[in-house]
Structure formats: structure tokens, C-alpha cells
Amino acid sequence: MNPLPIVTGVSPIEGAPGTKVIIRGENLGTGQKDLIGLTICNHDCLLSAEWHSPNKLIARSGPSYITDAIIVTTKSGGRGTCTVQFKGIEETSGPLKESAVWVNDSGAVTMRGYLRPAKPSALNYDDPLGLSMEGREALNTEELDKISPDGNSDICSPEFSVVRFLMKHHYATTFQDLKAGAAYLKRTVNSEREGKISFIKNNLGAIFDQLQTSVTLKSLIEVRDVPSTYNLEKQIEDVKKESDSLFNKVLEREKQAEELRGTFKIAKNYKFLFDLPVTLDKNIKKGDYGSVVSDYARAVSFYRDTKSNALKRVLDTVESQMIEVRNELMFKLKQFPSNIEEQKNIIRHLVSLEYEGDVAFDFLLSFFDYIVKVMNRCMKEHLSREQPDLNQASNFLKTPLTESHEFKQRNEVPRLIFLEELTDVLSATFPDFWRLGQSYFKGELVSSPVASNHPAFKRKVLDIIVIYNHLVRAALLPRTLDSQSEHRERFGLWPDFQKPRTLELTSDWLVECLKSLRSCRSFLEVLDLPKDVIQPAKKLVSDFREFSLQLLFESAVSEIRGLKKKENWMVLYKDDAGGITDLPFQFEQIVSKAFEKVVDVSIRGDEGESSLLDESLSTNGLRSSSRQALFEFAFVLKSFYKRDSDNSCRRVTHEQRVLISRNNCQYTRDTILPLLQGKATHLGLSSINFDDARDQYEAISNMLYECYLSSLCDPDREDTLVNLIEPHMYAGNFNWSKCDLVPNDVSPYVNEIVLSVVQVIQDTYSLNKNVVPHVVECIMENVFHEMHRLMIDEKFSRLGAAQATADLSAMKTLFRPYLTESALRYFEGAAAKIQLESRDQEIVDRILRRYLNKSRVIQMCLQR
């Protein structure tokens, strides 16, 4: 392995980033490919390194501002060492100096001091000791500050410190070199002293000649009697006389010219005044009021204090013209709508014409009256359009529409158009009103605005926002206004609000309304109004969001209520729920869509708006509105238990409708509500209470189930199974006490009961197999109760007793899996009343065996 690279020299020893550095040393590599590393002040500079020889490298310094070693790494020798250091400095570059790094030249470049000589500190001086300062070790700035905190190493500085200079430039210089440097400094000083003396010696003759000439001149002046300045003074007087004679005529002509020029100037000024009435008429006809005001101000400033009668008569004519101009400008100022810049110019003209009163503030008051008038007119126009239709159903609500017609109708809702137009009125007028007020109080319209008008102007600004707020609330949120207020009628008494026909249309309508309200709030915020002025607009948006939440759920409730008319009783079979219809799925779609619309339109606010869920009142409103939507479907299902229900279908019987509705209720509770709860949680509506809804569906499910059981065995209804027992039992004037035929089979009414129960089982099983056992138990309990009632007071003949016992025993045997304790008690009570004789037991057994043998299929159907 080759020896380690050693860096022993560098030129220059300091520089800005990008400085070309020549590195000298030993074993600096065998070639460009052998050089694998070069760091200058801990910064990798290999990319810019050029290998020239094993003793010389050239590279560019990196973006480092410290003093550190230069390390060379080669493949053949490895990582080397360094005996010198390079200092990275941050160069201060001017606008015309090339730099290898980015220079912040955003500041203005001035030429101040451009031609001044450079400061002495900026010059380069040789070392006063005559020693080389290149490659010397030096202490860093912190160490130098500790040694000499107040000194400076610059030899031209008043705070020059010898110690700091030596520590900075000769920290590693040997003592012998310092002694040699001191001797060199003495020789330099002595040579400078000897140079001054030799200068005098070399020019001694010239110095004596100058001294001799001065002495001779002094003696000549003292010898003469006449002052030496006499001739000169006389000549100056002669020159003065000659010059005066030359220029007197010129000066006279100049004076005459000045007088003539003054006369022309006065004539010109009077010409302007005499021509002024005609000039004013021309400018007034052209509408050039700026020239009119300028000419009038000029004439007044020139001739207001004149004593000439002719000029006074001209001024009187001009004043009469200006009265008409003032009146015409005031008339134009109060014409609305108008261009705001033109109005500003008119105000300035009237102020310049010294119109009486505070023109600018009077205009602001007129502008306020105009804005209020336009908003009230907008309200009255739209209110009058809606009032003639009070006794007619809105086509928007009752006419089936295609999608394009729906969008058209939605945009033709009078109150939406009213809101948009009212917002347009405010956005078109209020910014100009506010900016005019700011210009007035900043002194841009009048030089001295009345500070006491500021509270009145602020009240007017707030009044405009409040009036807009109340007009919108009267149309869309009338419940938020005080109905007992004496000013309630001025904001419009709108008819009852008719909600859009569907949830989708309601959502689109609310989005359009919120867009208008938010645009109003946005342009108010851009105007940088006081917080108490913007607050009513923010509160209006917040209240409308709460209203939209309520309205969306109300629309959902209306659609859910309409599901009753959409029930077609087409049964879908679910394993756990049994036979259900499509109604629960439609309910889920409506509520899911309502949740999404509520979040998009109401809950999730626009930029700068808080979520409605952060407010307790809004959370309570969400709970109550969602509770109504969740409960409404339960009420729809409950309505199907009535026999005179509007939605009747020959496809299913009344009992089947009740059971299907009960299945729908159960399926909604067990499946649909958890899905909706997951949807609500995903959308952030976790505050909605689903527990009460589950309880409600459970209660209505139980009620429908009781109605179903009642429809099968209600003793108060003639068509129930229980009420069919007695007519069939006593058909043909049958009498138990007169029965004299030996029985050989069960009575026909038993077969009727069995077949009817089997039919019920079939119908019930096809819709909900889970409730079959309980339904049959209830039926049999009522059947045995009825038979107990019929037989408890009867008198039985011997063969009648045998027949009755055989009937009861057959029914008990067939329906044993479904007999409750209550049913068995009724059976035992009836059997005890019959009192079968022992000799007839064989007849009963024979009948029972025969009946059971031929009813095996029925027995299979009745197994649990």
C-alpha cells in the first residue's frame, strides 16, 4: 500500500465558496481515477477536483464558512492528513461583482458613495515585520476576543492592538523570526526619517533662492512712498464709470419692457375674467364640471377682493351661474343608482364650490335610504308574486316533473329568487356605501370630516345588515323573529312555507340558499368590517344551517310517510326475518340520503364555519329531527293493522298484511337500524339516539303481533276460528243430550278445527316460521276455552258423552305439542263435565285409533 496523502500547502488560504484552490503536498494519488475523496472544510469537493500530479491538485471550495483542514483520500494510499488549513469566508458581493453563490440583491442599489475612495481597512498591506503571513496558524475570533476584547488587528484602525495582530498573523511564528521582524521594522522607520532629511539636503539651493526673493520684495515695498495699490484702485474706478455709461441705456430699455410685460399680464388676467361667463356656459353644457370648478376657484382667488365695479359685476354674473351649477350637481348627486367615482367627483366639486352643509355625509344618508328602499321594494315585489297563489296548490309540490323540469321549478321558487336578488342588491350597493364612508372619514372627500358623525355612520352600516338579516328571516326563518314586535310587519308577512316535494329537491334548494347567504357573508368579510357588523350575517348562516337540518329531516319524514302508498305486498324471504317487503329497504335509502344531505348541507360548514355538532342546541335539534324520521316508518307499519287501510291488496289477506308488517318492523329493528347507525357514525352523527327507535319498533312489533293473534282467535269477531266452533258443533240442530247413535268417528266440527289450524300454520309458516308454535298455542288455548264454555253447561246422553270424549281426546292427541297449561286446564274441565261411562271407553278408543290412523299426515304437519 502507498504512503498516506499529505497536504502541506494551499493557495489561497481563504476564500468565498467556489474559490479556485491549488493544493500541494505529497502522495496525492497516481491519477484522476485514484482520487476518491477530497474535503475542504468538511465539505465534499471531489466533483470539482482536478489531478495534475502526485504533488498538485486543483479544486473549487464548497459552501462552508469555517476554518478547517483539507483531506485527500486515494485508492492507493487511503485517507490522508493535512498540515495547513483553509478558511471559508462569506464574500460580500456588489451588484456588478460575479459570485459563485447566490447573493441577496433585493435591496435597492444606490450610487451614493460610489466614487468615494476605499476605506483604508479595505486595502491590502504588507506585513510590517516583513514576514510571510500565508499558511500561518491563527487563533479563531472567539479566542482573540478573550485575549484582546477591545483591540483590532488592522494596522490602520484607531483601536489597533499589537497583541491581537501578533496572535492573529504570527501565532505560530518562532521567537527568532519575531526578532528578525522587529529589526526589519526599525530599519524601515529609520529609512523613512533619513529620507526627509536627504530631501532637504538635495534642495537646499532652491530653498535659499526663495528666501532671498522674499526679502528683496519686502525692501522694495518699504522704500516707495506711494502705496502700491494706488494705480490699481484708480484703474478700477475708471472701469466702473465706463461700464455704467455702457449699460444705463440697456437698463432703461429693460425697465420699459418690464412695464409693458406687466401691462400685458394684467390684460391677460382680465381677459380670463371677462371671458369666464361664456366659458362656464360652454363647460356646463358639455358636463365638464371639473373645468367649471377650476375656473371659478381661479377667478375667486384672483378677484375676490377687487375694488373695480366692472370686475364686481362680472363676479356677480359668475356667482349666479354657480348657484345653478350647485343645484344641478346636488340633483345629480341624489340620483340612484349611479357610478360611485362620478359621485365622488360631484362631492368634491360641491365641496370646492363651498356648498352649505356637510355634502358628503348628507350623501351617505341618502345612499342609506336608497339601499333600504331597494331592499324593501325587492321584498314587496316577491311577496306580491307569492300571495296570489295562496289558495292554490303549488305546481312545485304536486305536479310530477322530469329531471329538467324539476331543476327549472326549483330555481323558480319565489323565495329562492327573492334571496338571490336581495343578496345581489346588498352586494352591489353596500360595498360602495362602506368605502364612501371610509373615504369621508379619512379626509379623501372633504378636508375636515366631522368626527362626531362616525357613530351615526356605524349605526347606518349596522342597520343595513340588520334589515337584510330580518328580510331574509321573515321569508325563510319567520320563527326566529319576534312576532309581537311593532316592526314585524315592515319585513313582510310571508305565507306559510311550502316545502319542496322530495328530499333531493329540498337539498338542492337549501344549497342554493346557503350559497347566497355565504356569498353575502364573504363579501362583508372582505370589506374588513367591524366584528359586530359581520356577526348578524354569520348568525344568519348558522341559523339557516340549523333550519336546513330540520327541513331535510322533515322532507325525509314526508317521503317515509309516503311509503304507505308504495306498499305492493310483494314478499321477499329472509332467513331470520321471514317474509318481508321492499319497504324497509326504501326506508333505509331515504334515511341514509337524509344523513348524507344533512352532513353536506348543514353539519359540515364552509371555510371559517364551525360544525353544528359543536353547539348543544344544534345537537338537540339533530336528535329530535332524526328521532321523528326514525319513528315515522314505525307508524307507517303500524297503520297496516287497520282493516280499512287505504293500501289494501287482494294478493294477501288482512292477517297476512299484519304479519308481514310485523316482519318488516322486526327486520327494520334488527338489520336496518344497525346499518343506519353505522352510517351515522361514519358521517359523524354519533349523537343520534337509535335506542329509543329500537324500543319503538319493538313496541309496535309486539302490537302488530297481538293484532295478528287477535285476528285469528278474537271471540268478538264472527270470522275467527273460535267463533266457527259453535255453529259447526250444533249444525243440523245437533243436541248432546239427544245423541242416540253409536259414534264411529269424530264430529265434523273437529275436522273443521283441525283443517283451519293447519291452514293457519301454512299461512304463518310461509311468512314467519319462528312464530308458528306460539300462534298455534294461542289458537288452541282459545279453542279449548271455547269448547269448555260450550260443554260446561251441557247435558250429555251416554252416547253423546262418548262422542264428546272422542272429539276432545282426538284434538288433545293431535295438538299435544302446542297445548299450554291453560289449555290443558280447559280440557280437563270439559272432560270432567262429560262423565263418560266405563263401558263406552272402548268406543272412544276405537274412534281415536281410527282417526289417528287416517290423520298421520296432519300429525306430521303438527310436529314442532
PDB file of N, CA and C in Angstrom, residues 740-775:
ATOM      1  N   ASP A 740    -128.319 -40.419  20.135  1.00  0.00           N
ATOM      2  CA  ASP A 740    -128.633 -41.824  20.381  1.00  0.00           C
ATOM      3  C   ASP A 740    -127.974 -42.743  19.363  1.00  0.00           C
ATOM      4  N   LEU A 741    -127.071 -42.221  18.554  1.00  0.00           N
ATOM      5  CA  LEU A 741    -126.352 -43.049  17.601  1.00  0.00           C
ATOM      6  C   LEU A 741    -124.977 -43.403  18.147  1.00  0.00           C
ATOM      7  N   VAL A 742    -124.600 -44.642  17.894  1.00  0.00           N
ATOM      8  CA  VAL A 742    -123.270 -45.079  18.365  1.00  0.00           C
ATOM      9  C   VAL A 742    -122.227 -44.365  17.496  1.00  0.00           C
ATOM     10  N   PRO A 743    -121.346 -43.595  18.054  1.00  0.00           N
ATOM     11  CA  PRO A 743    -120.365 -42.850  17.256  1.00  0.00           C
ATOM     12  C   PRO A 743    -119.295 -43.768  16.670  1.00  0.00           C
ATOM     13  N   ASN A 744    -118.893 -43.513  15.434  1.00  0.00           N
ATOM     14  CA  ASN A 744    -117.817 -44.291  14.813  1.00  0.00           C
ATOM     15  C   ASN A 744    -116.695 -43.386  14.254  1.00  0.00           C
ATOM     16  N   ASP A 745    -116.800 -42.061  14.486  1.00  0.00           N
ATOM     17  CA  ASP A 745    -115.752 -41.129  14.036  1.00  0.00           C
ATOM     18  C   ASP A 745    -115.912 -39.833  14.829  1.00  0.00           C
ATOM     19  N   VAL A 746    -114.939 -38.987  14.704  1.00  0.00           N
ATOM     20  CA  VAL A 746    -115.015 -37.695  15.392  1.00  0.00           C
ATOM     21  C   VAL A 746    -116.067 -36.850  14.697  1.00  0.00           C
ATOM     22  N   SER A 747    -116.523 -35.813  15.383  1.00  0.00           N
ATOM     23  CA  SER A 747    -117.550 -34.931  14.842  1.00  0.00           C
ATOM     24  C   SER A 747    -116.964 -34.077  13.714  1.00  0.00           C
ATOM     25  N   PRO A 748    -117.813 -33.603  12.793  1.00  0.00           N
ATOM     26  CA  PRO A 748    -117.315 -32.761  11.682  1.00  0.00           C
ATOM     27  C   PRO A 748    -116.651 -31.468  12.160  1.00  0.00           C
ATOM     28  N   TYR A 749    -117.122 -30.914  13.263  1.00  0.00           N
ATOM     29  CA  TYR A 749    -116.514 -29.642  13.706  1.00  0.00           C
ATOM     30  C   TYR A 749    -115.064 -29.839  14.088  1.00  0.00           C
ATOM     31  N   VAL A 750    -114.691 -31.057  14.545  1.00  0.00           N
ATOM     32  CA  VAL A 750    -113.288 -31.331  14.867  1.00  0.00           C
ATOM     33  C   VAL A 750    -112.435 -31.241  13.608  1.00  0.00           C
ATOM     34  N   ASN A 751    -112.935 -31.844  12.527  1.00  0.00           N
ATOM     35  CA  ASN A 751    -112.189 -31.752  11.269  1.00  0.00           C
ATOM     36  C   ASN A 751    -112.063 -30.298  10.798  1.00  0.00           C
ATOM     37  N   GLU A 752    -113.143 -29.518  11.005  1.00  0.00           N
ATOM     38  CA  GLU A 752    -113.074 -28.101  10.633  1.00  0.00           C
ATOM     39  C   GLU A 752    -111.999 -27.364  11.430  1.00  0.00           C
ATOM     40  N   ILE A 753    -111.964 -27.660  12.737  1.00  0.00           N
ATOM     41  CA  ILE A 753    -110.952 -27.007  13.582  1.00  0.00           C
ATOM     42  C   ILE A 753    -109.553 -27.395  13.131  1.00  0.00           C
ATOM     43  N   VAL A 754    -109.334 -28.700  12.898  1.00  0.00           N
ATOM     44  CA  VAL A 754    -108.003 -29.181  12.516  1.00  0.00           C
ATOM     45  C   VAL A 754    -107.575 -28.573  11.196  1.00  0.00           C
ATOM     46  N   LEU A 755    -108.459 -28.582  10.216  1.00  0.00           N
ATOM     47  CA  LEU A 755    -108.101 -28.033   8.911  1.00  0.00           C
ATOM     48  C   LEU A 755    -107.836 -26.522   8.985  1.00  0.00           C
ATOM     49  N   SER A 756    -108.648 -25.845   9.781  1.00  0.00           N
ATOM     50  CA  SER A 756    -108.438 -24.400   9.933  1.00  0.00           C
ATOM     51  C   SER A 756    -107.081 -24.093  10.573  1.00  0.00           C
ATOM     52  N   VAL A 757    -106.730 -24.897  11.607  1.00  0.00           N
ATOM     53  CA  VAL A 757    -105.431 -24.686  12.261  1.00  0.00           C
ATOM     54  C   VAL A 757    -104.292 -24.985  11.296  1.00  0.00           C
ATOM     55  N   VAL A 758    -104.427 -26.056  10.515  1.00  0.00           N
ATOM     56  CA  VAL A 758    -103.386 -26.377   9.536  1.00  0.00           C
ATOM     57  C   VAL A 758    -103.240 -25.250   8.521  1.00  0.00           C
ATOM     58  N   GLN A 759    -104.371 -24.698   8.111  1.00  0.00           N
ATOM     59  CA  GLN A 759    -104.315 -23.570   7.172  1.00  0.00           C
ATOM     60  C   GLN A 759    -103.582 -22.365   7.780  1.00  0.00           C
ATOM     61  N   VAL A 760    -103.886 -22.123   9.058  1.00  0.00           N
ATOM     62  CA  VAL A 760    -103.185 -21.027   9.745  1.00  0.00           C
ATOM     63  C   VAL A 760    -101.697 -21.299   9.811  1.00  0.00           C
ATOM     64  N   ILE A 761    -101.335 -22.558  10.130  1.00  0.00           N
ATOM     65  CA  ILE A 761     -99.915 -22.907  10.197  1.00  0.00           C
ATOM     66  C   ILE A 761     -99.249 -22.683   8.844  1.00  0.00           C
ATOM     67  N   GLN A 762     -99.932 -23.083   7.774  1.00  0.00           N
ATOM     68  CA  GLN A 762     -99.361 -22.905   6.443  1.00  0.00           C
ATOM     69  C   GLN A 762     -99.153 -21.422   6.131  1.00  0.00           C
ATOM     70  N   ASP A 763    -100.180 -20.642   6.392  1.00  0.00           N
ATOM     71  CA  ASP A 763    -100.058 -19.205   6.101  1.00  0.00           C
ATOM     72  C   ASP A 763     -98.977 -18.551   6.947  1.00  0.00           C
ATOM     73  N   THR A 764     -98.928 -18.913   8.209  1.00  0.00           N
ATOM     74  CA  THR A 764     -97.950 -18.304   9.109  1.00  0.00           C
ATOM     75  C   THR A 764     -96.545 -18.765   8.774  1.00  0.00           C
ATOM     76  N   TYR A 765     -96.384 -20.060   8.495  1.00  0.00           N
ATOM     77  CA  TYR A 765     -95.062 -20.604   8.193  1.00  0.00           C
ATOM     78  C   TYR A 765     -94.498 -19.979   6.928  1.00  0.00           C
ATOM     79  N   SER A 766     -95.357 -19.679   5.972  1.00  0.00           N
ATOM     80  CA  SER A 766     -94.871 -19.085   4.728  1.00  0.00           C
ATOM     81  C   SER A 766     -94.348 -17.668   4.921  1.00  0.00           C
ATOM     82  N   LEU A 767     -94.740 -17.042   6.019  1.00  0.00           N
ATOM     83  CA  LEU A 767     -94.310 -15.657   6.267  1.00  0.00           C
ATOM     84  C   LEU A 767     -93.310 -15.550   7.396  1.00  0.00           C
ATOM     85  N   ASN A 768     -93.487 -16.387   8.444  1.00  0.00           N
ATOM     86  CA  ASN A 768     -92.538 -16.327   9.563  1.00  0.00           C
ATOM     87  C   ASN A 768     -92.651 -17.625  10.350  1.00  0.00           C
ATOM     88  N   LYS A 769     -91.754 -18.549  10.079  1.00  0.00           N
ATOM     89  CA  LYS A 769     -91.829 -19.862  10.716  1.00  0.00           C
ATOM     90  C   LYS A 769     -91.500 -19.793  12.203  1.00  0.00           C
ATOM     91  N   ASN A 770     -90.843 -18.743  12.630  1.00  0.00           N
ATOM     92  CA  ASN A 770     -90.432 -18.656  14.032  1.00  0.00           C
ATOM     93  C   ASN A 770     -91.616 -18.455  14.976  1.00  0.00           C
ATOM     94  N   VAL A 771     -92.707 -17.893  14.472  1.00  0.00           N
ATOM     95  CA  VAL A 771     -93.831 -17.592  15.356  1.00  0.00           C
ATOM     96  C   VAL A 771     -94.920 -18.657  15.283  1.00  0.00           C
ATOM     97  N   VAL A 772     -94.725 -19.697  14.438  1.00  0.00           N
ATOM     98  CA  VAL A 772     -95.757 -20.727  14.285  1.00  0.00           C
ATOM     99  C   VAL A 772     -96.110 -21.397  15.610  1.00  0.00           C
ATOM    100  N   PRO A 773     -95.142 -21.878  16.423  1.00  0.00           N
ATOM    101  CA  PRO A 773     -95.509 -22.548  17.678  1.00  0.00           C
ATOM    102  C   PRO A 773     -96.356 -21.679  18.585  1.00  0.00           C
ATOM    103  N   HIS A 774     -95.936 -20.436  18.744  1.00  0.00           N
ATOM    104  CA  HIS A 774     -96.678 -19.572  19.661  1.00  0.00           C
ATOM    105  C   HIS A 774     -98.069 -19.265  19.128  1.00  0.00           C
ATOM    106  N   VAL A 775     -98.190 -19.098  17.797  1.00  0.00           N
ATOM    107  CA  VAL A 775     -99.501 -18.821  17.211  1.00  0.00           C
ATOM    108  C   VAL A 775    -100.446 -19.993  17.439  1.00  0.00           C
TER     109      VAL A 775
END
